mmCIF file of C-alpha atoms in Angstrom:
data_model
loop_
_atom_site.group_PDB
_atom_site.id
_atom_site.type_symbol
_atom_site.label_atom_id
_atom_site.label_comp_id
_atom_site.label_asym_id
_atom_site.label_seq_id
_atom_site.Cartn_x
_atom_site.Cartn_y
_atom_site.Cartn_z
ATOM 1 C CA UNK A 23 -13.174 -18.801 9.994
ATOM 2 C CA UNK A 24 -15.121 -17.493 12.991
ATOM 3 C CA UNK A 25 -15.461 -13.824 13.813
ATOM 4 C CA UNK A 26 -14.255 -12.241 17.048
ATOM 5 C CA UNK A 27 -11.032 -14.204 17.337
ATOM 6 C CA UNK A 28 -8.373 -13.140 19.823
ATOM 7 C CA UNK A 29 -4.789 -12.328 18.891
ATOM 8 C CA UNK A 30 -3.780 -15.699 20.367
ATOM 9 C CA UNK A 31 -6.250 -17.544 18.122
ATOM 10 C CA UNK A 32 -5.043 -15.608 15.068
ATOM 11 C CA UNK A 33 -1.457 -16.589 15.888
ATOM 12 C CA UNK A 34 -2.478 -20.256 16.209
ATOM 13 C CA UNK A 35 -4.398 -20.156 12.918
ATOM 14 C CA UNK A 36 -1.418 -18.603 11.128
ATOM 15 C CA UNK A 37 1.089 -20.922 12.776
ATOM 16 C CA UNK A 38 3.159 -18.077 14.198
ATOM 17 C CA UNK A 39 3.834 -16.564 17.604
ATOM 18 C CA UNK A 40 1.663 -13.946 19.295
ATOM 19 C CA UNK A 41 4.661 -11.604 19.099
ATOM 20 C CA UNK A 42 4.772 -11.932 15.305
ATOM 21 C CA UNK A 43 1.075 -11.083 14.994
ATOM 22 C CA UNK A 44 1.590 -8.127 17.345
ATOM 23 C CA UNK A 45 4.484 -6.791 15.257
ATOM 24 C CA UNK A 46 2.412 -7.043 12.077
ATOM 25 C CA UNK A 47 -0.579 -5.288 13.679
ATOM 26 C CA UNK A 48 1.663 -2.522 15.016
ATOM 27 C CA UNK A 49 3.477 -2.087 11.686
ATOM 28 C CA UNK A 50 6.853 -3.075 13.106
ATOM 29 C CA UNK A 51 8.690 -4.214 10.009
ATOM 30 C CA UNK A 52 10.985 -6.915 11.364
ATOM 31 C CA UNK A 53 10.928 -10.538 12.479
ATOM 32 C CA UNK A 54 8.639 -11.978 9.803
ATOM 33 C CA UNK A 55 8.594 -12.778 6.093
ATOM 34 C CA UNK A 56 6.347 -11.264 3.440
ATOM 35 C CA UNK A 57 4.568 -14.612 3.179
ATOM 36 C CA UNK A 58 3.849 -14.581 6.930
ATOM 37 C CA UNK A 59 2.633 -10.987 6.696
ATOM 38 C CA UNK A 60 0.161 -11.886 3.927
ATOM 39 C CA UNK A 61 -1.095 -14.972 5.796
ATOM 40 C CA UNK A 62 -1.737 -13.038 9.013
ATOM 41 C CA UNK A 63 -3.405 -10.159 7.157
ATOM 42 C CA UNK A 64 -5.716 -12.588 5.346
ATOM 43 C CA UNK A 65 -6.803 -14.108 8.649
ATOM 44 C CA UNK A 66 -7.326 -10.660 10.168
ATOM 45 C CA UNK A 67 -9.424 -9.694 7.147
ATOM 46 C CA UNK A 68 -11.538 -12.868 7.359
ATOM 47 C CA UNK A 69 -12.196 -12.517 11.086
ATOM 48 C CA UNK A 70 -12.625 -8.752 11.209
ATOM 49 C CA UNK A 71 -10.154 -8.571 14.085
ATOM 50 C CA UNK A 72 -9.742 -5.062 15.517
ATOM 51 C CA UNK A 73 -6.789 -4.394 17.852
ATOM 52 C CA UNK A 74 -7.534 -2.583 21.097
ATOM 53 C CA UNK A 75 -6.211 0.934 20.436
ATOM 54 C CA UNK A 76 -5.809 1.783 24.121
ATOM 55 C CA UNK A 77 -3.811 -1.365 24.813
ATOM 56 C CA UNK A 78 -1.792 -0.777 21.678
ATOM 57 C CA UNK A 79 -0.951 2.759 22.801
ATOM 58 C CA UNK A 80 0.110 1.554 26.252
ATOM 59 C CA UNK A 81 2.493 -0.969 24.718
ATOM 60 C CA UNK A 82 3.990 1.282 22.023
ATOM 61 C CA UNK A 83 3.860 4.593 23.969
ATOM 62 C CA UNK A 84 2.099 6.191 21.007
ATOM 63 C CA UNK A 85 -1.354 7.651 20.448
ATOM 64 C CA UNK A 86 -1.360 6.646 16.766
ATOM 65 C CA UNK A 87 -2.770 10.076 15.951
ATOM 66 C CA UNK A 88 -1.221 12.666 13.628
ATOM 67 C CA UNK A 89 -2.089 16.372 13.618
ATOM 68 C CA UNK A 90 -2.521 18.203 10.292
ATOM 69 C CA UNK A 91 -2.650 21.992 10.624
ATOM 70 C CA UNK A 92 -4.021 23.743 7.518
ATOM 71 C CA UNK A 93 -4.534 27.362 6.547
ATOM 72 C CA UNK A 94 -8.019 27.318 4.983
ATOM 73 C CA UNK A 95 -10.058 24.110 4.828
ATOM 74 C CA UNK A 96 -12.358 25.638 2.177
ATOM 75 C CA UNK A 97 -9.420 25.767 -0.255
ATOM 76 C CA UNK A 98 -9.337 22.403 -2.129
ATOM 77 C CA UNK A 99 -5.518 22.556 -2.042
ATOM 78 C CA UNK A 100 -5.488 21.367 1.578
ATOM 79 C CA UNK A 101 -8.054 18.527 1.463
ATOM 80 C CA UNK A 102 -6.240 17.049 -1.532
ATOM 81 C CA UNK A 103 -3.028 16.956 0.491
ATOM 82 C CA UNK A 104 -4.996 15.561 3.442
ATOM 83 C CA UNK A 105 -6.175 12.652 1.293
ATOM 84 C CA UNK A 106 -2.558 11.774 0.543
ATOM 85 C CA UNK A 107 -1.578 12.038 4.200
ATOM 86 C CA UNK A 108 -4.509 9.879 5.280
ATOM 87 C CA UNK A 109 -3.839 7.199 2.655
ATOM 88 C CA UNK A 110 -0.477 6.467 4.273
ATOM 89 C CA UNK A 111 -1.630 7.158 7.835
ATOM 90 C CA UNK A 112 -4.546 4.724 7.687
ATOM 91 C CA UNK A 113 -2.380 2.048 6.088
ATOM 92 C CA UNK A 114 0.045 2.381 9.013
ATOM 93 C CA UNK A 115 -2.708 2.427 11.641
ATOM 94 C CA UNK A 116 -2.762 6.159 12.408
ATOM 95 C CA UNK A 117 -5.718 8.521 12.748
ATOM 96 C CA UNK A 118 -5.623 12.060 11.342
ATOM 97 C CA UNK A 119 -6.657 15.075 13.436
ATOM 98 C CA UNK A 120 -7.207 18.219 11.356
ATOM 99 C CA UNK A 121 -7.057 21.820 12.632
ATOM 100 C CA UNK A 122 -7.582 25.077 10.709
ATOM 101 C CA UNK A 123 -5.276 28.010 11.326
ATOM 102 C CA UNK A 124 -7.296 30.488 9.291
ATOM 103 C CA UNK A 125 -4.172 32.215 8.000
ATOM 104 C CA UNK A 126 -3.354 33.441 11.491
ATOM 105 C CA UNK A 127 -0.056 32.532 13.160
ATOM 106 C CA UNK A 128 -1.542 33.162 16.617
ATOM 107 C CA UNK A 129 -4.408 30.755 15.966
ATOM 108 C CA UNK A 130 -1.907 28.277 14.576
ATOM 109 C CA UNK A 131 0.093 28.566 17.794
ATOM 110 C CA UNK A 132 -2.977 27.724 19.872
ATOM 111 C CA UNK A 133 -3.700 24.692 17.700
ATOM 112 C CA UNK A 134 -0.104 23.488 17.974
ATOM 113 C CA UNK A 135 -0.322 23.603 21.756
ATOM 114 C CA UNK A 136 -3.674 21.807 21.708
ATOM 115 C CA UNK A 137 -2.308 19.086 19.435
ATOM 116 C CA UNK A 138 0.696 18.635 21.695
ATOM 117 C CA UNK A 139 -1.477 18.401 24.826
ATOM 118 C CA UNK A 140 -3.741 15.880 23.087
ATOM 119 C CA UNK A 141 -0.735 13.598 22.675
ATOM 120 C CA UNK A 142 -0.364 13.418 18.895
ATOM 121 C CA UNK A 143 2.709 11.550 17.696
ATOM 122 C CA UNK A 144 3.644 14.161 15.105
ATOM 123 C CA UNK A 145 2.419 17.185 13.154
ATOM 124 C CA UNK A 146 2.247 18.101 9.469
ATOM 125 C CA UNK A 147 1.705 21.754 8.614
ATOM 126 C CA UNK A 148 2.482 24.413 6.034
ATOM 127 C CA UNK A 149 4.939 27.279 6.202
ATOM 128 C CA UNK A 150 2.145 29.735 5.342
ATOM 129 C CA UNK A 151 0.811 29.834 8.932
ATOM 130 C CA UNK A 152 3.979 29.227 10.925
ATOM 131 C CA UNK A 153 5.838 32.087 12.543
ATOM 132 C CA UNK A 154 9.427 31.708 13.701
ATOM 133 C CA UNK A 155 8.042 31.483 17.242
ATOM 134 C CA UNK A 156 5.849 28.541 16.242
ATOM 135 C CA UNK A 157 8.770 26.717 14.666
ATOM 136 C CA UNK A 158 10.836 27.378 17.792
ATOM 137 C CA UNK A 159 7.981 25.944 19.863
ATOM 138 C CA UNK A 160 7.901 22.746 17.791
ATOM 139 C CA UNK A 161 11.650 22.360 18.139
ATOM 140 C CA UNK A 162 11.425 23.000 21.884
ATOM 141 C CA UNK A 163 8.806 20.308 22.569
ATOM 142 C CA UNK A 164 10.756 17.874 20.361
ATOM 143 C CA UNK A 165 7.634 16.616 18.615
ATOM 144 C CA UNK A 166 8.372 15.240 15.121
ATOM 145 C CA UNK A 167 6.961 17.518 12.420
ATOM 146 C CA UNK A 168 7.029 18.077 8.670
ATOM 147 C CA UNK A 169 6.552 21.449 6.988
ATOM 148 C CA UNK A 170 4.962 21.650 3.551
ATOM 149 C CA UNK A 171 6.547 24.019 1.041
ATOM 150 C CA UNK A 172 8.951 25.769 3.393
ATOM 151 C CA UNK A 173 12.004 25.651 1.100
ATOM 152 C CA UNK A 174 14.187 26.369 4.106
ATOM 153 C CA UNK A 175 17.470 24.757 5.049
ATOM 154 C CA UNK A 176 17.460 25.294 8.810
ATOM 155 C CA UNK A 177 18.307 22.215 10.864
ATOM 156 C CA UNK A 178 15.705 20.517 12.994
ATOM 157 C CA UNK A 179 12.805 19.837 10.644
ATOM 158 C CA UNK A 180 11.691 17.963 7.562
ATOM 159 C CA UNK A 181 10.298 19.655 4.458
ATOM 160 C CA UNK A 182 8.155 18.768 1.431
ATOM 161 C CA UNK A 183 8.639 21.288 -1.376
ATOM 162 C CA UNK A 184 8.416 22.178 -5.066
ATOM 163 C CA UNK A 185 10.562 24.529 -7.146
ATOM 164 C CA UNK A 186 8.317 27.592 -7.110
ATOM 165 C CA UNK A 187 10.852 29.749 -8.946
ATOM 166 C CA UNK A 188 11.168 27.367 -11.897
ATOM 167 C CA UNK A 189 7.418 26.793 -11.934
ATOM 168 C CA UNK A 190 6.769 30.518 -12.280
ATOM 169 C CA UNK A 191 9.386 30.790 -15.020
ATOM 170 C CA UNK A 192 7.718 27.967 -16.950
ATOM 171 C CA UNK A 193 4.362 29.736 -16.802
ATOM 172 C CA UNK A 194 5.866 33.032 -17.897
ATOM 173 C CA UNK A 195 7.803 31.436 -20.764
ATOM 174 C CA UNK A 196 4.538 29.808 -21.860
ATOM 175 C CA UNK A 197 2.666 33.131 -21.881
ATOM 176 C CA UNK A 198 5.523 34.810 -23.749
ATOM 177 C CA UNK A 199 5.432 32.005 -26.344
ATOM 178 C CA UNK A 200 1.741 32.743 -26.885
ATOM 179 C CA UNK A 201 2.589 36.340 -27.750
ATOM 180 C CA UNK A 202 1.807 38.047 -24.451
ATOM 181 C CA UNK A 203 3.973 40.957 -23.378
ATOM 182 C CA UNK A 204 1.687 42.780 -20.947
ATOM 183 C CA UNK A 205 1.389 40.198 -18.195
ATOM 184 C CA UNK A 206 -0.175 41.093 -14.849
ATOM 185 C CA UNK A 207 0.702 39.160 -11.716
ATOM 186 C CA UNK A 208 -1.368 38.454 -8.592
ATOM 187 C CA UNK A 209 0.908 37.205 -5.836
ATOM 188 C CA UNK A 210 0.101 35.404 -2.616
ATOM 189 C CA UNK A 211 0.945 36.983 0.750
ATOM 190 C CA UNK A 212 4.521 38.195 0.429
ATOM 191 C CA UNK A 213 5.552 36.897 3.860
ATOM 192 C CA UNK A 214 5.273 33.435 2.320
ATOM 193 C CA UNK A 215 8.389 32.096 0.663
ATOM 194 C CA UNK A 216 6.428 30.401 -2.122
ATOM 195 C CA UNK A 217 5.042 33.816 -3.131
ATOM 196 C CA UNK A 218 8.495 35.397 -3.112
ATOM 197 C CA UNK A 219 9.970 32.573 -5.206
ATOM 198 C CA UNK A 220 7.176 32.780 -7.778
ATOM 199 C CA UNK A 221 7.474 36.555 -7.966
ATOM 200 C CA UNK A 222 11.209 36.224 -8.572
ATOM 201 C CA UNK A 223 10.471 33.831 -11.434
ATOM 202 C CA UNK A 224 7.918 36.239 -12.895
ATOM 203 C CA UNK A 225 10.307 39.189 -12.734
ATOM 204 C CA UNK A 226 13.232 37.192 -14.145
ATOM 205 C CA UNK A 227 11.350 36.284 -17.331
ATOM 206 C CA UNK A 228 9.913 39.785 -17.705
ATOM 207 C CA UNK A 229 13.426 41.252 -17.383
ATOM 208 C CA UNK A 230 14.948 38.753 -19.817
ATOM 209 C CA UNK A 231 12.378 39.829 -22.411
ATOM 210 C CA UNK A 232 12.824 43.549 -21.759
ATOM 211 C CA UNK A 233 9.316 43.898 -20.323
ATOM 212 C CA UNK A 234 8.134 46.342 -17.665
ATOM 213 C CA UNK A 235 6.197 45.092 -14.634
ATOM 214 C CA UNK A 236 5.538 48.529 -13.147
ATOM 215 C CA UNK A 237 1.864 48.637 -12.148
ATOM 216 C CA UNK A 238 1.428 44.991 -13.118
ATOM 217 C CA UNK A 239 1.819 43.367 -9.664
ATOM 218 C CA UNK A 240 -0.954 43.129 -7.060
ATOM 219 C CA UNK A 241 -0.641 41.262 -3.766
ATOM 220 C CA UNK A 242 -3.434 38.764 -3.100
ATOM 221 C CA UNK A 243 -4.266 36.355 -0.307
ATOM 222 C CA UNK A 244 -4.733 32.968 -2.044
ATOM 223 C CA UNK A 245 -8.554 33.122 -1.770
ATOM 224 C CA UNK A 246 -11.177 33.369 -4.497
ATOM 225 C CA UNK A 247 -12.391 36.658 -3.031
ATOM 226 C CA UNK A 248 -8.788 37.879 -3.048
ATOM 227 C CA UNK A 249 -8.621 37.153 -6.778
ATOM 228 C CA UNK A 250 -11.790 39.159 -7.373
ATOM 229 C CA UNK A 251 -10.474 42.117 -5.366
ATOM 230 C CA UNK A 252 -7.099 41.999 -7.155
ATOM 231 C CA UNK A 253 -8.800 41.961 -10.565
ATOM 232 C CA UNK A 254 -10.892 44.933 -9.484
ATOM 233 C CA UNK A 255 -7.748 46.771 -8.381
ATOM 234 C CA UNK A 256 -6.221 46.175 -11.841
ATOM 235 C CA UNK A 257 -9.239 47.662 -13.596
ATOM 236 C CA UNK A 258 -8.160 50.107 -16.291
ATOM 237 C CA UNK A 259 -4.601 48.790 -16.506
ATOM 238 C CA UNK A 260 -3.294 47.614 -19.853
ATOM 239 C CA UNK A 261 -2.676 43.847 -19.707
ATOM 240 C CA UNK A 262 -3.508 40.848 -21.892
ATOM 241 C CA UNK A 263 -2.758 38.014 -19.457
ATOM 242 C CA UNK A 264 -2.893 37.364 -15.714
ATOM 243 C CA UNK A 265 -0.632 34.995 -13.799
ATOM 244 C CA UNK A 266 -2.366 34.240 -10.479
ATOM 245 C CA UNK A 267 -0.183 32.519 -7.894
ATOM 246 C CA UNK A 268 -2.846 29.928 -7.087
ATOM 247 C CA UNK A 269 -5.973 28.490 -8.697
ATOM 248 C CA UNK A 270 -8.429 29.964 -6.188
ATOM 249 C CA UNK A 271 -7.342 33.501 -7.089
ATOM 250 C CA UNK A 272 -7.350 32.599 -10.801
ATOM 251 C CA UNK A 273 -10.974 31.464 -10.433
ATOM 252 C CA UNK A 274 -11.786 34.768 -8.733
ATOM 253 C CA UNK A 275 -10.128 36.688 -11.587
ATOM 254 C CA UNK A 276 -12.140 34.752 -14.186
ATOM 255 C CA UNK A 277 -15.371 35.423 -12.277
ATOM 256 C CA UNK A 278 -14.649 39.149 -12.128
ATOM 257 C CA UNK A 279 -13.733 39.337 -15.810
ATOM 258 C CA UNK A 280 -16.885 37.469 -16.886
ATOM 259 C CA UNK A 281 -19.110 39.669 -14.732
ATOM 260 C CA UNK A 282 -17.561 42.783 -16.269
ATOM 261 C CA UNK A 283 -17.957 41.779 -19.896
ATOM 262 C CA UNK A 284 -14.506 40.308 -20.599
ATOM 263 C CA UNK A 285 -14.087 36.877 -22.156
ATOM 264 C CA UNK A 286 -11.445 34.376 -21.056
ATOM 265 C CA UNK A 287 -9.273 33.728 -23.016
ATOM 266 C CA UNK A 288 -10.476 35.798 -25.980
ATOM 267 C CA UNK A 289 -9.979 39.129 -24.196
ATOM 268 C CA UNK A 290 -7.726 38.159 -21.280
ATOM 269 C CA UNK A 291 -5.733 34.974 -20.689
ATOM 270 C CA UNK A 292 -5.542 33.581 -17.142
ATOM 271 C CA UNK A 293 -3.108 31.066 -15.630
ATOM 272 C CA UNK A 294 -3.199 29.595 -12.131
ATOM 273 C CA UNK A 295 -0.926 27.484 -9.956
ATOM 274 C CA UNK A 296 -1.715 24.210 -8.070
ATOM 275 C CA UNK A 297 -4.140 22.332 -10.371
ATOM 276 C CA UNK A 298 -6.809 21.777 -7.729
ATOM 277 C CA UNK A 299 -9.628 19.435 -8.755
ATOM 278 C CA UNK A 300 -12.077 22.174 -9.799
ATOM 279 C CA UNK A 301 -9.534 23.764 -12.180
ATOM 280 C CA UNK A 302 -10.396 21.240 -14.896
ATOM 281 C CA UNK A 303 -14.160 21.807 -14.575
ATOM 282 C CA UNK A 304 -14.508 25.598 -14.442
ATOM 283 C CA UNK A 305 -15.365 27.611 -17.564
ATOM 284 C CA UNK A 306 -13.120 27.787 -19.360
ATOM 285 C CA UNK A 307 -10.979 24.940 -17.955
ATOM 286 C CA UNK A 308 -7.981 26.567 -16.287
ATOM 287 C CA UNK A 309 -4.434 26.351 -17.582
ATOM 288 C CA UNK A 310 -2.303 25.914 -14.482
ATOM 289 C CA UNK A 311 0.842 24.483 -12.918
ATOM 290 C CA UNK A 312 0.145 21.019 -11.546
ATOM 291 C CA UNK A 313 1.395 20.273 -8.055
ATOM 292 C CA UNK A 314 1.079 16.553 -7.188
ATOM 293 C CA UNK A 315 -0.880 17.352 -4.025
ATOM 294 C CA UNK A 316 -1.961 13.801 -3.181
ATOM 295 C CA UNK A 317 1.590 12.503 -3.630
ATOM 296 C CA UNK A 318 2.958 15.419 -1.591
ATOM 297 C CA UNK A 319 0.615 14.435 1.228
ATOM 298 C CA UNK A 320 1.801 10.848 0.999
ATOM 299 C CA UNK A 321 5.409 12.025 1.032
ATOM 300 C CA UNK A 322 4.784 14.226 4.066
ATOM 301 C CA UNK A 323 3.330 11.316 6.045
ATOM 302 C CA UNK A 324 6.129 8.977 4.996
ATOM 303 C CA UNK A 325 8.658 11.617 6.043
ATOM 304 C CA UNK A 326 6.901 12.117 9.374
ATOM 305 C CA UNK A 327 7.019 8.376 10.057
ATOM 306 C CA UNK A 328 10.740 8.508 9.303
ATOM 307 C CA UNK A 329 11.173 11.445 11.693
ATOM 308 C CA UNK A 330 9.272 9.576 14.396
ATOM 309 C CA UNK A 331 11.660 6.644 14.085
ATOM 310 C CA UNK A 332 14.740 8.885 14.096
ATOM 311 C CA UNK A 333 14.200 11.153 17.108
ATOM 312 C CA UNK A 334 17.903 11.855 17.623
ATOM 313 C CA UNK A 335 18.395 13.275 14.136
ATOM 314 C CA UNK A 336 18.376 17.064 13.834
ATOM 315 C CA UNK A 337 19.446 17.074 10.207
ATOM 316 C CA UNK A 338 17.339 18.934 7.687
ATOM 317 C CA UNK A 339 15.749 16.626 5.151
ATOM 318 C CA UNK A 340 13.864 17.739 2.056
ATOM 319 C CA UNK A 341 11.857 15.951 -0.596
ATOM 320 C CA UNK A 342 11.124 17.983 -3.707
ATOM 321 C CA UNK A 343 8.296 17.123 -6.102
ATOM 322 C CA UNK A 344 8.156 17.953 -9.817
ATOM 323 C CA UNK A 345 5.780 20.519 -11.299
ATOM 324 C CA UNK A 346 4.008 20.089 -14.648
ATOM 325 C CA UNK A 347 2.297 22.737 -16.770
ATOM 326 C CA UNK A 348 -1.258 21.648 -17.645
ATOM 327 C CA UNK A 349 -2.527 23.431 -20.758
ATOM 328 C CA UNK A 350 -6.298 23.767 -20.920
ATOM 329 C CA UNK A 351 -8.532 26.492 -22.390
ATOM 330 C CA UNK A 352 -7.887 29.702 -20.424
ATOM 331 C CA UNK A 353 -4.951 30.972 -22.517
ATOM 332 C CA UNK A 354 -4.927 32.237 -26.098
ATOM 333 C CA UNK A 355 -2.818 34.613 -28.146
ATOM 334 C CA UNK A 356 -3.602 38.278 -27.397
ATOM 335 C CA UNK A 357 -6.266 39.759 -29.673
ATOM 336 C CA UNK A 358 -4.048 42.689 -30.548
ATOM 337 C CA UNK A 359 -0.270 42.853 -30.603
ATOM 338 C CA UNK A 360 0.855 43.664 -27.072
#
């Protein structure tokens, strides 16, 4: 079959109308059978047909571009989610435009306004860089958006989340089962709900086991450097295990301990949260709480597509993903009875 065919020629080759081919190209799921869909897609694949994006946008009134606003692009947590978002976006004919907020709500606000002015069809972002003013702005401009890990029940937006409280409890129960009683905790920024939920889980298990957390909690910032600084701040304190609220800080803790003559896990056990790709390849491999980041990204994009098709709905919708403890080599029983 010859290259460079027009949409009319593709329709003739498939034995369908131009309208049917157009609906398939524009991912409008009605008016054709699965058999017709496969036949048209095969012809498109053989001919290398590329729809005119400008013409497509004029017809559909869409830019076919999605904005993804992240906190810190150097943190593997966000690119792994981006891969999931893009897997669905590209399948549905959308491009992904990525912006970095740098942990600053003001910068995030500027990016939101830029994305809106650029004509994106929707936005995916995280609660960690959104102020109430930014959420109000998104609601005001009526642009479909999905918030990752907000765990909020306000009307007007869609949310992808995990149970941070239960995840923290699972980690703490695991450390207790290994014999640890002096467990230090490095939180994320406490203005973030995920940090507050995880801290509540930490404290609940400590309290249930009659353990004291006084002097055991340090606030971090979810960066590797933040983990190093938190470990330095805990120097001289009596602990046998560290629960870091994300893997980047856990890696920083391990680096600091190694550089100061402590072995992980022989001297100090370390647990993270997220299960980013490098967690399995550091030394020692990190025990952590697995978040299905790729699947969460896919879910966020699927939810955004749903929001884009349901513009009149102001109902809050949430999709919660399961967490799984991944046991590797960074935890052992304490050397001495704690």
